[in-house]
Amino acid sequence: MTPPVFKTRITELFGIDHPILCGGLMWLADANYVGAVVNAGGMGFITPRSFPTLDDYRAQLRKCREITEGKPFGVNIYVSARPEANVELGVFLDVAIEEKVAFVETAGFSPKAFLPRIKNAGMKVIHKCTTLRHAQSAAKAGVDAIAILGAEAGGHPGMNMIGGIVQGAVVPAGLDVPVVLAGGLGSGRQLLAALALGADGILLGSRMTVAEEIWADDKYKKRITETVESDTRIVMSIFNDNSRVLDNATAKAVNELEEQGITEFEQYRPLVQGPNQRDAYASGDFDQGTLSMGQSCAFANEIASVENIFDDILRDAVAMRDRLGGLAVENG
Ligand SMILES: Cc1cc2nc3c(=O)[nH]c(=O)nc-3n(C[C@H](O)[C@H](O)[C@H](O)COP(=O)(O)O)c2cc1C
């Protein structure tokens, strides 16, 4: 494992060696993956909805604790706009509290309703959002840190589609809490750039889908290693719910429905429903389902362990830091 190179408010907050967080990955962020992220010196978040029952979810939390030999880790709580969809989030949180999980990554809509429970349990929370305005209101509500997403991000990059280079310059400057930049990131030079912009670290998603510790079939991972930065698509804009996914046959079919102006969700359901994604990861049939993927797929060039991926990123960050040092004008 690469020894610590950068010390920031994020490494302090999470008690980790490297300012690298790995966001929740629906169906994929299980104990093996999150445990590997923590053991490599970063922080990861288990996605409760990925498991068939609450007992399975609890078992993953216990397994992760074993893998990390007691080192802390996190869970991901994706808050929906529909209150009825959020009822089970309280249950997911209760299980995490019972299992003494240390960190929560909230995402989607405002985490405000869940903050008293999270805070009372002594957990730390990072909220992932897509605008400075939402970041400021989450910070005011009491979150400990913010992950700000650029338009490049896999999953839900928001409706404003603000580029990461802008988010990185705007959001840390507009907040007192530590900020990590996310979306389209997967190289050390981008980690260095994020730090230079004023962020305290980065959060990765797509870059990690090719990790050896991710359970998905190798045919899926191999396809991701072949992608370039233009191999993603935005779908579901028609529902005001931008989703950046792998450009595959299903994503094209969804875009065709949108182009026809169809607004009845039932027509989209067979294409976009979650179990299709799980089946695609299991079989390796990467044309099936809308598979979250950011432009950062460009950096996922080989299947490698989480530790090796981190080593690569840190090596590149150090090389670019040295390059910057070499650009300085003497006495400049
Ligand atoms: C396969 C996949 C599944 C994801 N599932 C979730 C999720 O369940 N909850 C969540 O908050 N974010 C989810 N995300 C978003 C990531 O946590 C992260 O915010 C995003 O991937 C960052 O952008 P990047 O993919 O360009 O690195 C997912 C991303 C990917 C690629």
Short mmCIF file of C-alpha atoms and ligand atoms in Angstrom, two decimals:
data_model
loop_
_atom_site.label_atom_id
_atom_site.label_comp_id
_atom_site.label_asym_id
_atom_site.label_seq_id
_atom_site.Cartn_x
_atom_site.Cartn_y
_atom_site.Cartn_z
CA MET A 1 0.00 0.00 0.00
CA THR A 2 1.25 3.48 -0.89
CA PRO A 3 2.18 5.36 2.30
CA PRO A 4 0.17 8.55 2.96
CA VAL A 5 1.04 11.37 0.54
CA PHE A 6 -1.64 14.00 1.20
CA LYS A 7 -3.12 15.03 4.54
CA THR A 8 -6.42 16.92 4.29
CA ARG A 9 -9.54 17.59 6.34
CA ILE A 10 -11.04 14.52 4.63
CA THR A 11 -8.24 12.15 5.67
CA GLU A 12 -8.70 13.53 9.21
CA LEU A 13 -12.50 13.27 9.22
CA PHE A 14 -12.51 9.65 8.05
CA GLY A 15 -9.22 8.65 9.70
CA ILE A 16 -7.85 7.35 6.36
CA ASP A 17 -4.46 7.39 4.65
CA HIS A 18 -5.54 8.80 1.29
CA PRO A 19 -8.08 11.53 0.38
CA ILE A 20 -9.97 9.05 -1.80
CA LEU A 21 -13.60 8.10 -1.14
CA CYS A 22 -15.45 5.50 -3.19
CA GLY A 23 -19.15 6.31 -3.50
CA GLY A 24 -21.98 3.81 -3.16
CA LEU A 25 -22.44 1.53 -6.17
CA MET A 26 -25.91 -0.03 -6.40
CA TRP A 27 -25.69 -3.85 -6.59
CA LEU A 28 -21.88 -3.73 -6.43
CA ALA A 29 -20.79 -2.04 -3.17
CA ASP A 30 -20.73 -5.07 -0.89
CA ALA A 31 -18.47 -6.10 1.99
CA ASN A 32 -15.67 -7.41 -0.25
CA TYR A 33 -15.43 -4.19 -2.23
CA VAL A 34 -15.88 -1.71 0.61
CA GLY A 35 -13.54 -3.74 2.83
CA ALA A 36 -10.88 -3.59 0.09
CA VAL A 37 -11.32 0.18 -0.26
CA VAL A 38 -10.86 0.68 3.49
CA ASN A 39 -7.85 -1.65 3.58
CA ALA A 40 -6.29 0.31 0.69
CA GLY A 41 -6.49 3.50 2.76
CA GLY A 42 -9.71 5.05 1.39
CA MET A 43 -13.33 5.07 2.52
CA GLY A 44 -16.23 3.13 1.00
CA PHE A 45 -19.98 2.86 1.50
CA ILE A 46 -22.08 -0.30 1.39
CA THR A 47 -25.40 0.07 -0.52
CA PRO A 48 -28.17 -1.50 1.63
CA ARG A 49 -30.65 -1.90 -1.22
CA SER A 50 -28.25 -4.22 -3.04
CA PHE A 51 -29.15 -7.16 -0.80
CA PRO A 52 -32.35 -9.22 -0.89
CA THR A 53 -33.16 -9.01 2.84
CA LEU A 54 -32.28 -6.93 5.90
CA ASP A 55 -30.49 -9.96 7.33
CA ASP A 56 -28.31 -10.17 4.21
CA TYR A 57 -27.52 -6.48 4.56
CA ARG A 58 -26.61 -6.92 8.22
CA ALA A 59 -24.43 -9.91 7.31
CA GLN A 60 -22.56 -7.73 4.80
CA LEU A 61 -21.89 -5.12 7.50
CA ARG A 62 -20.49 -7.82 9.80
CA LYS A 63 -18.41 -9.32 7.00
CA CYS A 64 -16.99 -5.89 6.14
CA ARG A 65 -15.96 -5.39 9.75
CA GLU A 66 -14.13 -8.72 9.60
CA ILE A 67 -12.39 -7.83 6.33
CA THR A 68 -11.24 -4.48 7.70
CA GLU A 69 -10.33 -6.07 11.04
CA GLY A 70 -12.46 -3.51 12.85
CA LYS A 71 -11.50 -0.44 10.83
CA PRO A 72 -14.52 1.85 10.27
CA PHE A 73 -16.49 1.99 7.01
CA GLY A 74 -19.72 3.52 5.74
CA VAL A 75 -23.18 2.94 4.26
CA ASN A 76 -24.89 4.77 1.41
CA ILE A 77 -28.39 6.18 1.89
CA TYR A 78 -29.99 7.35 -1.36
CA VAL A 79 -32.82 9.75 -0.49
CA SER A 80 -35.72 9.76 -2.93
CA ALA A 81 -38.01 12.67 -3.82
CA ARG A 82 -40.93 10.38 -2.87
CA PRO A 83 -41.34 10.16 0.95
CA GLU A 84 -42.93 6.68 0.70
CA ALA A 85 -39.73 5.40 -0.94
CA ASN A 86 -37.72 6.67 2.03
CA VAL A 87 -39.48 4.68 4.76
CA GLU A 88 -37.04 1.80 4.50
CA LEU A 89 -34.07 4.18 4.70
CA GLY A 90 -34.81 4.64 8.41
CA VAL A 91 -34.63 0.87 8.83
CA PHE A 92 -31.33 0.70 6.90
CA LEU A 93 -29.97 3.40 9.20
CA ASP A 94 -31.17 1.59 12.34
CA VAL A 95 -29.35 -1.58 11.27
CA ALA A 96 -26.20 0.45 10.53
CA ILE A 97 -26.44 2.07 13.98
CA GLU A 98 -26.93 -1.31 15.68
CA GLU A 99 -23.87 -2.61 13.82
CA LYS A 100 -21.87 0.46 14.85
CA VAL A 101 -21.20 1.70 11.32
CA ALA A 102 -19.19 4.93 11.56
CA PHE A 103 -20.01 6.82 8.35
CA VAL A 104 -22.97 7.60 6.10
CA GLU A 105 -22.91 8.88 2.53
CA THR A 106 -26.28 10.46 1.77
CA ALA A 107 -27.24 11.29 -1.80
CA GLY A 108 -30.23 12.35 -3.87
CA PHE A 109 -32.63 14.63 -2.02
CA SER A 110 -32.11 16.50 1.26
CA PRO A 111 -30.77 14.31 4.09
CA LYS A 112 -32.20 16.70 6.70
CA ALA A 113 -34.88 14.31 8.00
CA PHE A 114 -32.23 11.67 8.76
CA LEU A 115 -29.59 13.90 10.32
CA PRO A 116 -30.83 13.84 13.94
CA ARG A 117 -30.75 10.03 13.96
CA ILE A 118 -27.31 9.93 12.29
CA LYS A 119 -25.86 12.57 14.60
CA ASN A 120 -27.34 11.09 17.79
CA ALA A 121 -25.67 7.80 16.91
CA GLY A 122 -22.32 9.61 16.67
CA MET A 123 -21.95 8.84 12.96
CA LYS A 124 -20.30 11.26 10.53
CA VAL A 125 -22.15 12.09 7.32
CA ILE A 126 -21.06 13.27 3.89
CA HIS A 127 -23.80 14.48 1.57
CA LYS A 128 -23.40 14.09 -2.18
CA CYS A 129 -25.16 16.71 -4.29
CA THR A 130 -24.97 18.62 -7.56
CA THR A 131 -25.22 22.34 -6.77
CA LEU A 132 -23.57 24.77 -4.36
CA ARG A 133 -27.06 25.79 -3.16
CA HIS A 134 -27.92 22.23 -2.09
CA ALA A 135 -24.45 21.82 -0.58
CA GLN A 136 -24.91 24.98 1.48
CA SER A 137 -28.30 23.92 2.76
CA ALA A 138 -26.98 20.45 3.70
CA ALA A 139 -24.01 22.07 5.48
CA LYS A 140 -26.42 24.36 7.35
CA ALA A 141 -28.46 21.30 8.34
CA GLY A 142 -25.32 19.82 9.91
CA VAL A 143 -23.57 17.41 7.51
CA ASP A 144 -19.85 16.97 8.19
CA ALA A 145 -18.68 17.11 4.56
CA ILE A 146 -19.92 17.50 1.00
CA ALA A 147 -19.24 15.51 -2.16
CA ILE A 148 -19.97 17.73 -5.16
CA LEU A 149 -20.77 16.04 -8.45
CA GLY A 150 -19.85 17.36 -11.87
CA ALA A 151 -21.87 16.65 -15.00
CA GLU A 152 -19.37 13.95 -15.95
CA ALA A 153 -20.54 11.71 -13.10
CA GLY A 154 -22.00 8.26 -13.46
CA GLY A 155 -25.41 7.81 -11.83
CA HIS A 156 -27.30 11.04 -11.10
CA PRO A 157 -25.30 14.14 -12.14
CA GLY A 158 -28.27 16.49 -11.56
CA MET A 159 -30.24 18.66 -13.97
CA ASN A 160 -27.92 21.67 -14.07
CA MET A 161 -25.05 19.68 -15.53
CA ILE A 162 -22.27 21.86 -14.16
CA GLY A 163 -18.83 20.65 -15.16
CA GLY A 164 -16.49 19.32 -12.50
CA ILE A 165 -13.80 21.92 -13.17
CA VAL A 166 -16.36 24.60 -12.30
CA GLN A 167 -17.78 22.74 -9.29
CA GLY A 168 -14.25 22.27 -7.97
CA ALA A 169 -13.52 25.97 -8.08
CA VAL A 170 -16.92 27.15 -6.86
CA VAL A 171 -18.07 24.75 -4.14
CA PRO A 172 -15.07 24.46 -1.76
CA ALA A 173 -14.79 28.26 -1.85
CA GLY A 174 -18.46 28.57 -0.88
CA LEU A 175 -18.43 26.25 2.15
CA ASP A 176 -16.70 25.87 5.51
CA VAL A 177 -17.05 22.08 5.67
CA PRO A 178 -14.59 19.85 3.75
CA VAL A 179 -15.53 19.10 0.14
CA VAL A 180 -14.58 16.24 -2.14
CA LEU A 181 -14.92 16.59 -5.88
CA ALA A 182 -16.62 13.78 -7.81
CA GLY A 183 -17.63 12.92 -11.34
CA GLY A 184 -15.36 12.00 -14.21
CA LEU A 185 -12.40 11.38 -11.91
CA GLY A 186 -10.09 8.42 -12.09
CA SER A 187 -6.50 9.61 -12.34
CA GLY A 188 -3.95 11.05 -9.96
CA ARG A 189 -3.58 14.22 -11.98
CA GLN A 190 -7.27 14.85 -11.31
CA LEU A 191 -6.75 14.21 -7.59
CA LEU A 192 -3.99 16.81 -7.64
CA ALA A 193 -6.20 19.20 -9.62
CA ALA A 194 -9.04 18.74 -7.11
CA LEU A 195 -6.69 19.58 -4.25
CA ALA A 196 -5.37 22.57 -6.18
CA LEU A 197 -8.94 23.80 -6.71
CA GLY A 198 -9.51 23.82 -2.96
CA ALA A 199 -11.20 20.44 -2.47
CA ASP A 200 -10.02 18.10 0.30
CA GLY A 201 -10.18 14.95 -1.78
CA ILE A 202 -12.00 13.05 -4.50
CA LEU A 203 -14.83 10.53 -4.68
CA LEU A 204 -14.71 7.78 -7.29
CA GLY A 205 -17.41 5.57 -8.78
CA SER A 206 -16.99 4.33 -12.34
CA ARG A 207 -13.20 4.03 -12.08
CA MET A 208 -13.70 1.34 -9.47
CA THR A 209 -16.17 -0.87 -11.39
CA VAL A 210 -13.22 -2.82 -12.83
CA ALA A 211 -11.74 -3.60 -9.42
CA GLU A 212 -10.98 -7.28 -8.84
CA GLU A 213 -13.03 -7.09 -5.64
CA ILE A 214 -16.19 -6.08 -7.55
CA TRP A 215 -18.27 -9.24 -7.98
CA ALA A 216 -19.57 -8.43 -11.50
CA ASP A 217 -18.74 -10.84 -14.32
CA ASP A 218 -15.43 -10.22 -16.10
CA LYS A 219 -17.23 -9.71 -19.46
CA TYR A 220 -18.79 -6.55 -18.01
CA LYS A 221 -15.48 -5.36 -16.58
CA LYS A 222 -13.66 -6.10 -19.82
CA ARG A 223 -16.19 -3.98 -21.73
CA ILE A 224 -15.56 -1.11 -19.30
CA THR A 225 -11.80 -1.40 -19.81
CA GLU A 226 -12.42 -0.84 -23.53
CA THR A 227 -14.59 2.27 -23.16
CA VAL A 228 -13.47 5.82 -23.85
CA GLU A 229 -14.84 9.03 -22.36
CA SER A 230 -17.54 9.35 -25.02
CA ASP A 231 -19.07 5.95 -24.23
CA THR A 232 -21.78 7.18 -21.85
CA ARG A 233 -25.27 8.61 -22.40
CA ILE A 234 -27.70 10.72 -20.42
CA VAL A 235 -31.09 9.05 -20.08
CA MET A 236 -34.34 9.91 -18.24
CA SER A 237 -34.04 13.69 -18.72
CA ILE A 238 -37.70 13.60 -19.70
CA PHE A 239 -38.50 12.83 -16.05
CA ASN A 240 -36.19 15.59 -14.79
CA ASP A 241 -33.95 12.85 -13.48
CA ASN A 242 -30.76 12.81 -15.54
CA SER A 243 -28.94 9.52 -15.30
CA ARG A 244 -25.51 8.97 -16.86
CA VAL A 245 -25.15 5.38 -18.00
CA LEU A 246 -23.04 3.17 -20.23
CA ASP A 247 -23.93 3.78 -23.89
CA ASN A 248 -25.49 0.40 -24.66
CA ALA A 249 -28.51 -0.97 -26.53
CA THR A 250 -30.85 -0.35 -23.58
CA ALA A 251 -29.72 3.27 -23.11
CA LYS A 252 -30.32 3.91 -26.82
CA ALA A 253 -33.82 2.40 -26.53
CA VAL A 254 -34.59 4.67 -23.55
CA ASN A 255 -33.41 7.73 -25.49
CA GLU A 256 -35.68 6.69 -28.39
CA LEU A 257 -38.73 6.64 -26.09
CA GLU A 258 -37.72 10.07 -24.81
CA GLU A 259 -37.36 11.39 -28.36
CA GLN A 260 -40.93 10.20 -29.04
CA GLY A 261 -42.03 12.37 -26.10
CA ILE A 262 -43.38 9.42 -24.08
CA THR A 263 -43.88 10.46 -20.46
CA GLU A 264 -45.63 7.37 -19.11
CA PHE A 265 -43.11 5.69 -16.80
CA GLU A 266 -44.62 2.23 -17.31
CA GLN A 267 -43.23 2.21 -20.86
CA TYR A 268 -39.73 2.77 -19.50
CA ARG A 269 -39.95 0.36 -16.57
CA PRO A 270 -39.01 -2.83 -18.46
CA LEU A 271 -35.83 -1.08 -19.65
CA VAL A 272 -34.74 0.78 -16.53
CA GLN A 273 -35.81 -1.42 -13.60
CA GLY A 274 -33.06 -2.22 -11.11
CA PRO A 275 -33.04 -6.04 -11.35
CA ASN A 276 -31.98 -5.76 -15.02
CA GLN A 277 -28.77 -4.13 -13.83
CA ARG A 278 -28.12 -6.84 -11.27
CA ASP A 279 -28.67 -9.48 -13.98
CA ALA A 280 -26.29 -7.67 -16.34
CA TYR A 281 -23.55 -7.62 -13.70
CA ALA A 282 -24.15 -11.31 -12.97
CA SER A 283 -24.15 -12.48 -16.60
CA GLY A 284 -21.75 -9.90 -18.04
CA ASP A 285 -24.35 -8.97 -20.69
CA PHE A 286 -23.47 -5.28 -20.76
CA ASP A 287 -26.24 -4.40 -23.25
CA GLN A 288 -28.87 -5.26 -20.66
CA GLY A 289 -30.19 -2.54 -18.34
CA THR A 290 -29.28 1.08 -17.80
CA LEU A 291 -25.87 0.70 -16.16
CA SER A 292 -24.63 3.78 -14.30
CA MET A 293 -21.32 4.89 -15.80
CA GLY A 294 -19.43 8.19 -15.81
CA GLN A 295 -17.00 9.65 -18.33
CA SER A 296 -14.34 8.42 -15.91
CA CYS A 297 -14.77 5.01 -17.53
CA ALA A 298 -11.94 6.35 -19.72
CA PHE A 299 -9.53 5.72 -16.84
CA ALA A 300 -10.68 2.18 -16.04
CA ASN A 301 -8.21 0.55 -18.40
CA GLU A 302 -7.52 -2.76 -16.72
CA ILE A 303 -8.99 -5.10 -14.16
CA ALA A 304 -6.88 -4.64 -11.04
CA SER A 305 -7.17 -4.78 -7.27
CA VAL A 306 -8.46 -1.74 -5.39
CA GLU A 307 -5.00 -1.40 -3.86
CA ASN A 308 -3.33 -1.34 -7.29
CA ILE A 309 -5.84 1.20 -8.59
CA PHE A 310 -5.08 3.45 -5.60
CA ASP A 311 -1.32 2.96 -6.12
CA ASP A 312 -1.67 4.08 -9.77
CA ILE A 313 -3.68 7.14 -8.83
CA LEU A 314 -1.24 8.17 -6.10
CA ARG A 315 1.79 7.60 -8.32
CA ASP A 316 0.27 9.84 -11.00
CA ALA A 317 -0.66 12.51 -8.42
CA VAL A 318 2.91 12.61 -7.10
CA ALA A 319 4.36 12.77 -10.63
CA MET A 320 2.09 15.70 -11.47
CA ARG A 321 2.89 17.45 -8.19
CA ASP A 322 6.58 17.16 -9.10
CA ARG A 323 5.84 18.45 -12.58
CA LEU A 324 4.19 21.53 -11.08
CA GLY A 325 7.22 22.03 -8.84
CA GLY A 326 9.41 21.96 -11.94
CA LEU A 327 7.33 24.66 -13.62
CA ALA A 328 8.04 27.21 -10.90
CA VAL A 329 10.07 30.20 -11.98
CA GLU A 330 13.02 30.78 -9.67
CA ASN A 331 12.16 33.50 -7.16
CA GLY A 332 8.76 33.75 -8.95
C1 LIG B 1 -22.37 1.36 -11.19
C2 LIG B 1 -22.69 2.55 -10.34
C3 LIG B 1 -23.67 2.47 -9.36
C4 LIG B 1 -23.96 3.58 -8.53
N1 LIG B 1 -24.88 3.46 -7.52
C5 LIG B 1 -25.05 4.49 -6.63
C6 LIG B 1 -25.87 4.36 -5.50
O1 LIG B 1 -26.50 3.31 -5.26
N2 LIG B 1 -25.98 5.41 -4.63
C7 LIG B 1 -25.29 6.59 -4.86
O2 LIG B 1 -25.38 7.51 -4.05
N3 LIG B 1 -24.51 6.75 -5.94
C8 LIG B 1 -24.36 5.72 -6.81
N4 LIG B 1 -23.52 5.88 -7.89
C9 LIG B 1 -22.75 7.14 -8.03
C10 LIG B 1 -21.37 7.04 -7.38
O3 LIG B 1 -21.45 6.81 -6.00
C11 LIG B 1 -20.57 8.34 -7.63
O4 LIG B 1 -21.29 9.44 -7.12
C12 LIG B 1 -20.29 8.55 -9.09
O5 LIG B 1 -19.99 7.33 -9.69
C13 LIG B 1 -19.16 9.54 -9.30
O6 LIG B 1 -18.91 9.76 -10.66
P1 LIG B 1 -17.92 8.84 -11.54
O7 LIG B 1 -18.71 7.61 -11.86
O8 LIG B 1 -17.64 9.65 -12.75
O9 LIG B 1 -16.72 8.56 -10.70
C14 LIG B 1 -23.26 4.79 -8.74
C15 LIG B 1 -22.29 4.87 -9.75
C16 LIG B 1 -22.00 3.78 -10.55
C17 LIG B 1 -20.94 3.91 -11.61
#
